[in-house]
């Protein structure tokens, strides 16, 4: 086996361990509540040591939140790869749709994660912090795309906030419906309403 194959195998093993720890954390907290689960419980469920757990996550709360389907950098990259003549709101929709498709591929884990968030409101501040960092990065990418300096017109900030709200509403509807219909379709519906100016239903 050459070094590239060995590296690829190690990376896959690390990803498998990380995913297993996330799944164990979510399953245990869904069953027992946040206060009823320790790092030791999560590590034991995956048959690894607590030290191994801390190689992947600084706390049990971080294991519950997970890394998300895409990092802020990946989202911005998707946005910047789209042709310049694609309008900002449509570019944000296309970026969000890819994210929705990735969530759908991990349907059971994301439905469980959303259930855990709903049952444990103490996780919300961490979610807000994570979301704020992502929103800041996307806002900067929108400003570059629109050729506008941040903090002048408010357009990049408003467009990004509206897009993230549309995605959040789609996720809430998707979770309430048990993961059906497809999340990407609900994202499209939300953006269509934004594009139409939110007319009265």
GROMACS .gro file of N, CA, C and O in nm, residues 86-168:
model
  332
   86UNK      N    1  -2.541   3.561  -1.252
   86UNK     CA    2  -2.650   3.505  -1.170
   86UNK      C    3  -2.681   3.604  -1.059
   86UNK      O    4  -2.592   3.641  -0.982
   87UNK      N    5  -2.807   3.649  -1.048
   87UNK     CA    6  -2.843   3.746  -0.943
   87UNK      C    7  -2.812   3.694  -0.803
   87UNK      O    8  -2.811   3.571  -0.780
   88UNK      N    9  -2.788   3.784  -0.710
   88UNK     CA   10  -2.746   3.745  -0.575
   88UNK      C   11  -2.843   3.650  -0.509
   88UNK      O   12  -2.803   3.546  -0.455
   89UNK      N   13  -2.974   3.681  -0.510
   89UNK     CA   14  -3.070   3.595  -0.441
   89UNK      C   15  -3.075   3.455  -0.504
   89UNK      O   16  -3.083   3.355  -0.433
   90UNK      N   17  -3.065   3.449  -0.636
   90UNK     CA   18  -3.065   3.320  -0.703
   90UNK      C   19  -2.936   3.243  -0.670
   90UNK      O   20  -2.939   3.121  -0.652
   91UNK      N   21  -2.825   3.314  -0.660
   91UNK     CA   22  -2.698   3.249  -0.623
   91UNK      C   23  -2.707   3.192  -0.482
   91UNK      O   24  -2.661   3.080  -0.455
   92UNK      N   25  -2.769   3.266  -0.392
   92UNK     CA   26  -2.787   3.219  -0.255
   92UNK      C   27  -2.880   3.098  -0.251
   92UNK      O   28  -2.860   3.005  -0.173
   93UNK      N   29  -2.981   3.098  -0.338
   93UNK     CA   30  -3.071   2.981  -0.346
   93UNK      C   31  -2.996   2.858  -0.392
   93UNK      O   32  -3.010   2.749  -0.335
   94UNK      N   33  -2.916   2.872  -0.496
   94UNK     CA   34  -2.841   2.759  -0.550
   94UNK      C   35  -2.741   2.706  -0.447
   94UNK      O   36  -2.725   2.584  -0.431
   95UNK      N   37  -2.675   2.797  -0.375
   95UNK     CA   38  -2.583   2.757  -0.269
   95UNK      C   39  -2.660   2.680  -0.160
   95UNK      O   40  -2.616   2.574  -0.114
   96UNK      N   41  -2.776   2.731  -0.121
   96UNK     CA   42  -2.856   2.669  -0.015
   96UNK      C   43  -2.913   2.535  -0.059
   96UNK      O   44  -2.926   2.442   0.021
   97UNK      N   45  -2.945   2.524  -0.186
   97UNK     CA   46  -3.002   2.398  -0.237
   97UNK      C   47  -2.899   2.284  -0.228
   97UNK      O   48  -2.935   2.172  -0.190
   98UNK      N   49  -2.775   2.314  -0.260
   98UNK     CA   50  -2.670   2.211  -0.248
   98UNK      C   51  -2.656   2.168  -0.102
   98UNK      O   52  -2.645   2.049  -0.070
   99UNK      N   53  -2.660   2.266  -0.012
   99UNK     CA   54  -2.653   2.236   0.131
   99UNK      C   55  -2.770   2.147   0.173
   99UNK      O   56  -2.754   2.050   0.247
  100UNK      N   57  -2.889   2.180   0.123
  100UNK     CA   58  -3.008   2.101   0.156
  100UNK      C   59  -2.996   1.957   0.106
  100UNK      O   60  -3.038   1.863   0.174
  101UNK      N   61  -2.938   1.939  -0.010
  101UNK     CA   62  -2.920   1.804  -0.065
  101UNK      C   63  -2.825   1.722   0.022
  101UNK      O   64  -2.846   1.602   0.043
  102UNK      N   65  -2.722   1.788   0.075
  102UNK     CA   66  -2.629   1.719   0.164
  102UNK      C   67  -2.697   1.679   0.295
  102UNK      O   68  -2.674   1.570   0.347
  103UNK      N   69  -2.782   1.768   0.348
  103UNK     CA   70  -2.856   1.736   0.470
  103UNK      C   71  -2.949   1.617   0.444
  103UNK      O   72  -2.958   1.526   0.527
  104UNK      N   73  -3.016   1.618   0.329
  104UNK     CA   74  -3.110   1.510   0.296
  104UNK      C   75  -3.039   1.375   0.290
  104UNK      O   76  -3.096   1.272   0.330
  105UNK      N   77  -2.915   1.374   0.244
  105UNK     CA   78  -2.838   1.249   0.236
  105UNK      C   79  -2.810   1.190   0.374
  105UNK      O   80  -2.789   1.070   0.388
  106UNK      N   81  -2.812   1.278   0.478
  106UNK     CA   82  -2.791   1.233   0.617
  106UNK      C   83  -2.921   1.253   0.695
  106UNK      O   84  -2.920   1.297   0.809
  107UNK      N   85  -3.031   1.218   0.630
  107UNK     CA   86  -3.165   1.249   0.682
  107UNK      C   87  -3.185   1.207   0.827
  107UNK      O   88  -3.225   1.289   0.912
  108UNK      N   89  -3.158   1.082   0.859
  108UNK     CA   90  -3.187   1.032   0.994
  108UNK      C   91  -3.105   1.105   1.100
  108UNK      O   92  -3.156   1.141   1.206
  109UNK      N   93  -2.976   1.128   1.069
  109UNK     CA   94  -2.890   1.195   1.167
  109UNK      C   95  -2.934   1.340   1.188
  109UNK      O   96  -2.934   1.390   1.301
  110UNK      N   97  -2.975   1.407   1.080
  110UNK     CA   98  -3.018   1.546   1.093
  110UNK      C   99  -3.153   1.558   1.163
  110UNK      O  100  -3.174   1.650   1.242
  111UNK      N  101  -3.243   1.465   1.136
  111UNK     CA  102  -3.372   1.468   1.207
  111UNK      C  103  -3.350   1.447   1.357
  111UNK      O  104  -3.413   1.513   1.440
  112UNK      N  105  -3.258   1.357   1.391
  112UNK     CA  106  -3.226   1.333   1.532
  112UNK      C  107  -3.162   1.457   1.593
  112UNK      O  108  -3.195   1.497   1.706
  113UNK      N  109  -3.071   1.520   1.519
  113UNK     CA  110  -3.004   1.642   1.568
  113UNK      C  111  -3.107   1.753   1.594
  113UNK      O  112  -3.103   1.819   1.699
  114UNK      N  113  -3.200   1.771   1.503
  114UNK     CA  114  -3.301   1.875   1.521
  114UNK      C  115  -3.391   1.845   1.640
  114UNK      O  116  -3.433   1.937   1.713
  115UNK      N  117  -3.420   1.717   1.662
  115UNK     CA  118  -3.500   1.676   1.778
  115UNK      C  119  -3.425   1.709   1.907
  115UNK      O  120  -3.483   1.761   2.004
  116UNK      N  121  -3.295   1.681   1.909
  116UNK     CA  122  -3.213   1.708   2.028
  116UNK      C  123  -3.208   1.858   2.055
  116UNK      O  124  -3.218   1.903   2.170
  117UNK      N  125  -3.194   1.939   1.950
  117UNK     CA  126  -3.192   2.085   1.968
  117UNK      C  127  -3.323   2.133   2.029
  117UNK      O  128  -3.325   2.218   2.118
  118UNK      N  129  -3.433   2.077   1.980
  118UNK     CA  130  -3.565   2.117   2.029
  118UNK      C  131  -3.583   2.079   2.176
  118UNK      O  132  -3.641   2.155   2.254
  119UNK      N  133  -3.531   1.962   2.214
  119UNK     CA  134  -3.546   1.914   2.351
  119UNK      C  135  -3.450   1.982   2.450
  119UNK      O  136  -3.473   1.977   2.571
  120UNK      N  137  -3.343   2.042   2.397
  120UNK     CA  138  -3.239   2.099   2.483
  120UNK      C  139  -3.208   2.243   2.444
  120UNK      O  140  -3.108   2.270   2.376
  121UNK      N  141  -3.291   2.338   2.487
  121UNK     CA  142  -3.273   2.479   2.449
  121UNK      C  143  -3.138   2.538   2.490
  121UNK      O  144  -3.095   2.637   2.433
  122UNK      N  145  -3.071   2.474   2.588
  122UNK     CA  146  -2.941   2.526   2.631
  122UNK      C  147  -2.836   2.519   2.521
  122UNK      O  148  -2.730   2.584   2.529
  123UNK      N  149  -2.864   2.441   2.416
  123UNK     CA  150  -2.770   2.432   2.302
  123UNK      C  151  -2.781   2.552   2.209
  123UNK      O  152  -2.693   2.575   2.127
  124UNK      N  153  -2.890   2.626   2.218
  124UNK     CA  154  -2.916   2.733   2.123
  124UNK      C  155  -2.806   2.840   2.117
  124UNK      O  156  -2.770   2.884   2.009
  125UNK      N  157  -2.751   2.885   2.233
  125UNK     CA  158  -2.643   2.985   2.223
  125UNK      C  159  -2.525   2.939   2.138
  125UNK      O  160  -2.467   3.018   2.063
  126UNK      N  161  -2.489   2.811   2.148
  126UNK     CA  162  -2.380   2.758   2.066
  126UNK      C  163  -2.418   2.758   1.918
  126UNK      O  164  -2.336   2.787   1.831
  127UNK      N  165  -2.543   2.724   1.891
  127UNK     CA  166  -2.590   2.726   1.752
  127UNK      C  167  -2.587   2.867   1.696
  127UNK      O  168  -2.547   2.888   1.581
  128UNK      N  169  -2.630   2.963   1.777
  128UNK     CA  170  -2.632   3.102   1.733
  128UNK      C  171  -2.490   3.150   1.702
  128UNK      O  172  -2.465   3.216   1.600
  129UNK      N  173  -2.395   3.115   1.790
  129UNK     CA  174  -2.255   3.155   1.767
  129UNK      C  175  -2.203   3.097   1.637
  129UNK      O  176  -2.141   3.168   1.557
  130UNK      N  177  -2.229   2.969   1.615
  130UNK     CA  178  -2.184   2.903   1.491
  130UNK      C  179  -2.250   2.968   1.369
  130UNK      O  180  -2.185   2.994   1.268
  131UNK      N  181  -2.380   2.995   1.380
  131UNK     CA  182  -2.453   3.055   1.268
  131UNK      C  183  -2.405   3.196   1.237
  131UNK      O  184  -2.400   3.237   1.121
  132UNK      N  185  -2.368   3.269   1.342
  132UNK     CA  186  -2.322   3.407   1.323
  132UNK      C  187  -2.192   3.409   1.244
  132UNK      O  188  -2.172   3.494   1.156
  133UNK      N  189  -2.102   3.317   1.275
  133UNK     CA  190  -1.974   3.310   1.204
  133UNK      C  191  -1.996   3.279   1.056
  133UNK      O  192  -1.934   3.338   0.967
  134UNK      N  193  -2.087   3.184   1.029
  134UNK     CA  194  -2.117   3.148   0.890
  134UNK      C  195  -2.182   3.266   0.818
  134UNK      O  196  -2.146   3.297   0.703
  135UNK      N  197  -2.275   3.332   0.885
  135UNK     CA  198  -2.344   3.447   0.823
  135UNK      C  199  -2.247   3.558   0.789
  135UNK      O  200  -2.256   3.620   0.682
  136UNK      N  201  -2.151   3.582   0.877
  136UNK     CA  202  -2.052   3.688   0.852
  136UNK      C  203  -1.970   3.656   0.727
  136UNK      O  204  -1.945   3.745   0.643
  137UNK      N  205  -1.929   3.531   0.712
  137UNK     CA  206  -1.848   3.491   0.596
  137UNK      C  207  -1.928   3.502   0.466
  137UNK      O  208  -1.878   3.552   0.364
  138UNK      N  209  -2.054   3.455   0.469
  138UNK     CA  210  -2.137   3.460   0.349
  138UNK      C  211  -2.168   3.605   0.312
  138UNK      O  212  -2.170   3.642   0.194
  139UNK      N  213  -2.192   3.689   0.412
  139UNK     CA  214  -2.218   3.831   0.386
  139UNK      C  215  -2.102   3.895   0.312
  139UNK      O  216  -2.121   3.973   0.217
  140UNK      N  217  -1.981   3.863   0.353
  140UNK     CA  218  -1.862   3.918   0.286
  140UNK      C  219  -1.856   3.869   0.142
  140UNK      O  220  -1.821   3.945   0.050
  141UNK      N  221  -1.890   3.741   0.118
  141UNK     CA  222  -1.890   3.687  -0.018
  141UNK      C  223  -1.997   3.754  -0.104
  141UNK      O  224  -1.975   3.782  -0.223
  142UNK      N  225  -2.114   3.781  -0.045
  142UNK     CA  226  -2.221   3.850  -0.119
  142UNK      C  227  -2.177   3.991  -0.155
  142UNK      O  228  -2.201   4.039  -0.266
  143UNK      N  229  -2.112   4.058  -0.062
  143UNK     CA  230  -2.063   4.195  -0.088
  143UNK      C  231  -1.965   4.196  -0.205
  143UNK      O  232  -1.973   4.282  -0.293
  144UNK      N  233  -1.876   4.098  -0.207
  144UNK     CA  234  -1.779   4.090  -0.318
  144UNK      C  235  -1.853   4.065  -0.449
  144UNK      O  236  -1.821   4.125  -0.552
  145UNK      N  237  -1.950   3.976  -0.443
  145UNK     CA  238  -2.025   3.940  -0.564
  145UNK      C  239  -2.102   4.061  -0.619
  145UNK      O  240  -2.110   4.082  -0.739
  146UNK      N  241  -2.159   4.139  -0.527
  146UNK     CA  242  -2.240   4.254  -0.568
  146UNK      C  243  -2.155   4.379  -0.593
  146UNK      O  244  -2.207   4.480  -0.642
  147UNK      N  245  -2.026   4.371  -0.560
  147UNK     CA  246  -1.940   4.488  -0.579
  147UNK      C  247  -1.973   4.601  -0.485
  147UNK      O  248  -1.962   4.719  -0.519
  148UNK      N  249  -2.013   4.563  -0.363
  148UNK     CA  250  -2.055   4.663  -0.264
  148UNK      C  251  -1.965   4.651  -0.142
  148UNK      O  252  -1.932   4.540  -0.098
  149UNK      N  253  -1.929   4.763  -0.083
  149UNK     CA  254  -1.849   4.761   0.039
  149UNK      C  255  -1.940   4.731   0.157
  149UNK      O  256  -2.050   4.786   0.169
  150UNK      N  257  -1.892   4.644   0.245
  150UNK     CA  258  -1.971   4.609   0.363
  150UNK      C  259  -1.997   4.733   0.448
  150UNK      O  260  -1.913   4.822   0.460
  151UNK      N  261  -2.117   4.738   0.507
  151UNK     CA  262  -2.150   4.847   0.598
  151UNK      C  263  -2.194   4.975   0.532
  151UNK      O  264  -2.207   5.078   0.598
  152UNK      N  265  -2.219   4.969   0.400
  152UNK     CA  266  -2.262   5.092   0.331
  152UNK      C  267  -2.412   5.090   0.304
  152UNK      O  268  -2.488   5.164   0.366
  153UNK      N  269  -2.457   5.002   0.215
  153UNK     CA  270  -2.599   5.000   0.178
  153UNK      C  271  -2.683   4.907   0.264
  153UNK      O  272  -2.806   4.919   0.269
  154UNK      N  273  -2.619   4.810   0.330
  154UNK     CA  274  -2.692   4.711   0.406
  154UNK      C  275  -2.742   4.595   0.321
  154UNK      O  276  -2.798   4.498   0.373
  155UNK      N  277  -2.722   4.604   0.188
  155UNK     CA  278  -2.774   4.501   0.098
  155UNK      C  279  -2.713   4.362   0.124
  155UNK      O  280  -2.788   4.264   0.136
  156UNK      N  281  -2.581   4.349   0.134
  156UNK     CA  282  -2.524   4.214   0.156
  156UNK      C  283  -2.574   4.152   0.287
  156UNK      O  284  -2.605   4.033   0.292
  157UNK      N  285  -2.583   4.236   0.390
  157UNK     CA  286  -2.629   4.186   0.520
  157UNK      C  287  -2.775   4.138   0.512
  157UNK      O  288  -2.809   4.030   0.564
  158UNK      N  289  -2.859   4.217   0.446
  158UNK     CA  290  -3.001   4.184   0.437
  158UNK      C  291  -3.023   4.060   0.350
  158UNK      O  292  -3.101   3.971   0.384
  159UNK      N  293  -2.953   4.054   0.236
  159UNK     CA  294  -2.968   3.940   0.146
  159UNK      C  295  -2.926   3.810   0.215
  159UNK      O  296  -2.994   3.707   0.205
  160UNK      N  297  -2.814   3.815   0.287
  160UNK     CA  298  -2.765   3.695   0.356
  160UNK      C  299  -2.859   3.654   0.468
  160UNK      O  300  -2.891   3.536   0.485
  161UNK      N  301  -2.904   3.752   0.547
  161UNK     CA  302  -2.996   3.722   0.658
  161UNK      C  303  -3.125   3.661   0.605
  161UNK      O  304  -3.178   3.565   0.663
  162UNK      N  305  -3.177   3.714   0.494
  162UNK     CA  306  -3.300   3.660   0.436
  162UNK      C  307  -3.279   3.518   0.387
  162UNK      O  308  -3.365   3.430   0.407
  163UNK      N  309  -3.165   3.492   0.324
  163UNK     CA  310  -3.135   3.358   0.273
  163UNK      C  311  -3.123   3.257   0.387
  163UNK      O  312  -3.175   3.145   0.378
  164UNK      N  313  -3.056   3.296   0.494
  164UNK     CA  314  -3.040   3.205   0.607
  164UNK      C  315  -3.173   3.180   0.678
  164UNK      O  316  -3.200   3.069   0.725
  165UNK      N  317  -3.258   3.283   0.683
  165UNK     CA  318  -3.392   3.265   0.741
  165UNK      C  319  -3.474   3.169   0.655
  165UNK      O  320  -3.546   3.083   0.708
  166UNK      N  321  -3.463   3.183   0.523
  166UNK     CA  322  -3.536   3.093   0.432
  166UNK      C  323  -3.492   2.949   0.453
  166UNK      O  324  -3.575   2.856   0.457
  167UNK      N  325  -3.361   2.927   0.468
  167UNK     CA  326  -3.310   2.792   0.490
  167UNK      C  327  -3.357   2.738   0.624
  167UNK      O  328  -3.398   2.622   0.636
  168UNK      N  329  -3.354   2.823   0.727
  168UNK     CA  330  -3.397   2.781   0.860
  168UNK      C  331  -3.545   2.742   0.861
  168UNK      O  332  -3.583   2.640   0.920
   0.00000   0.00000   0.00000
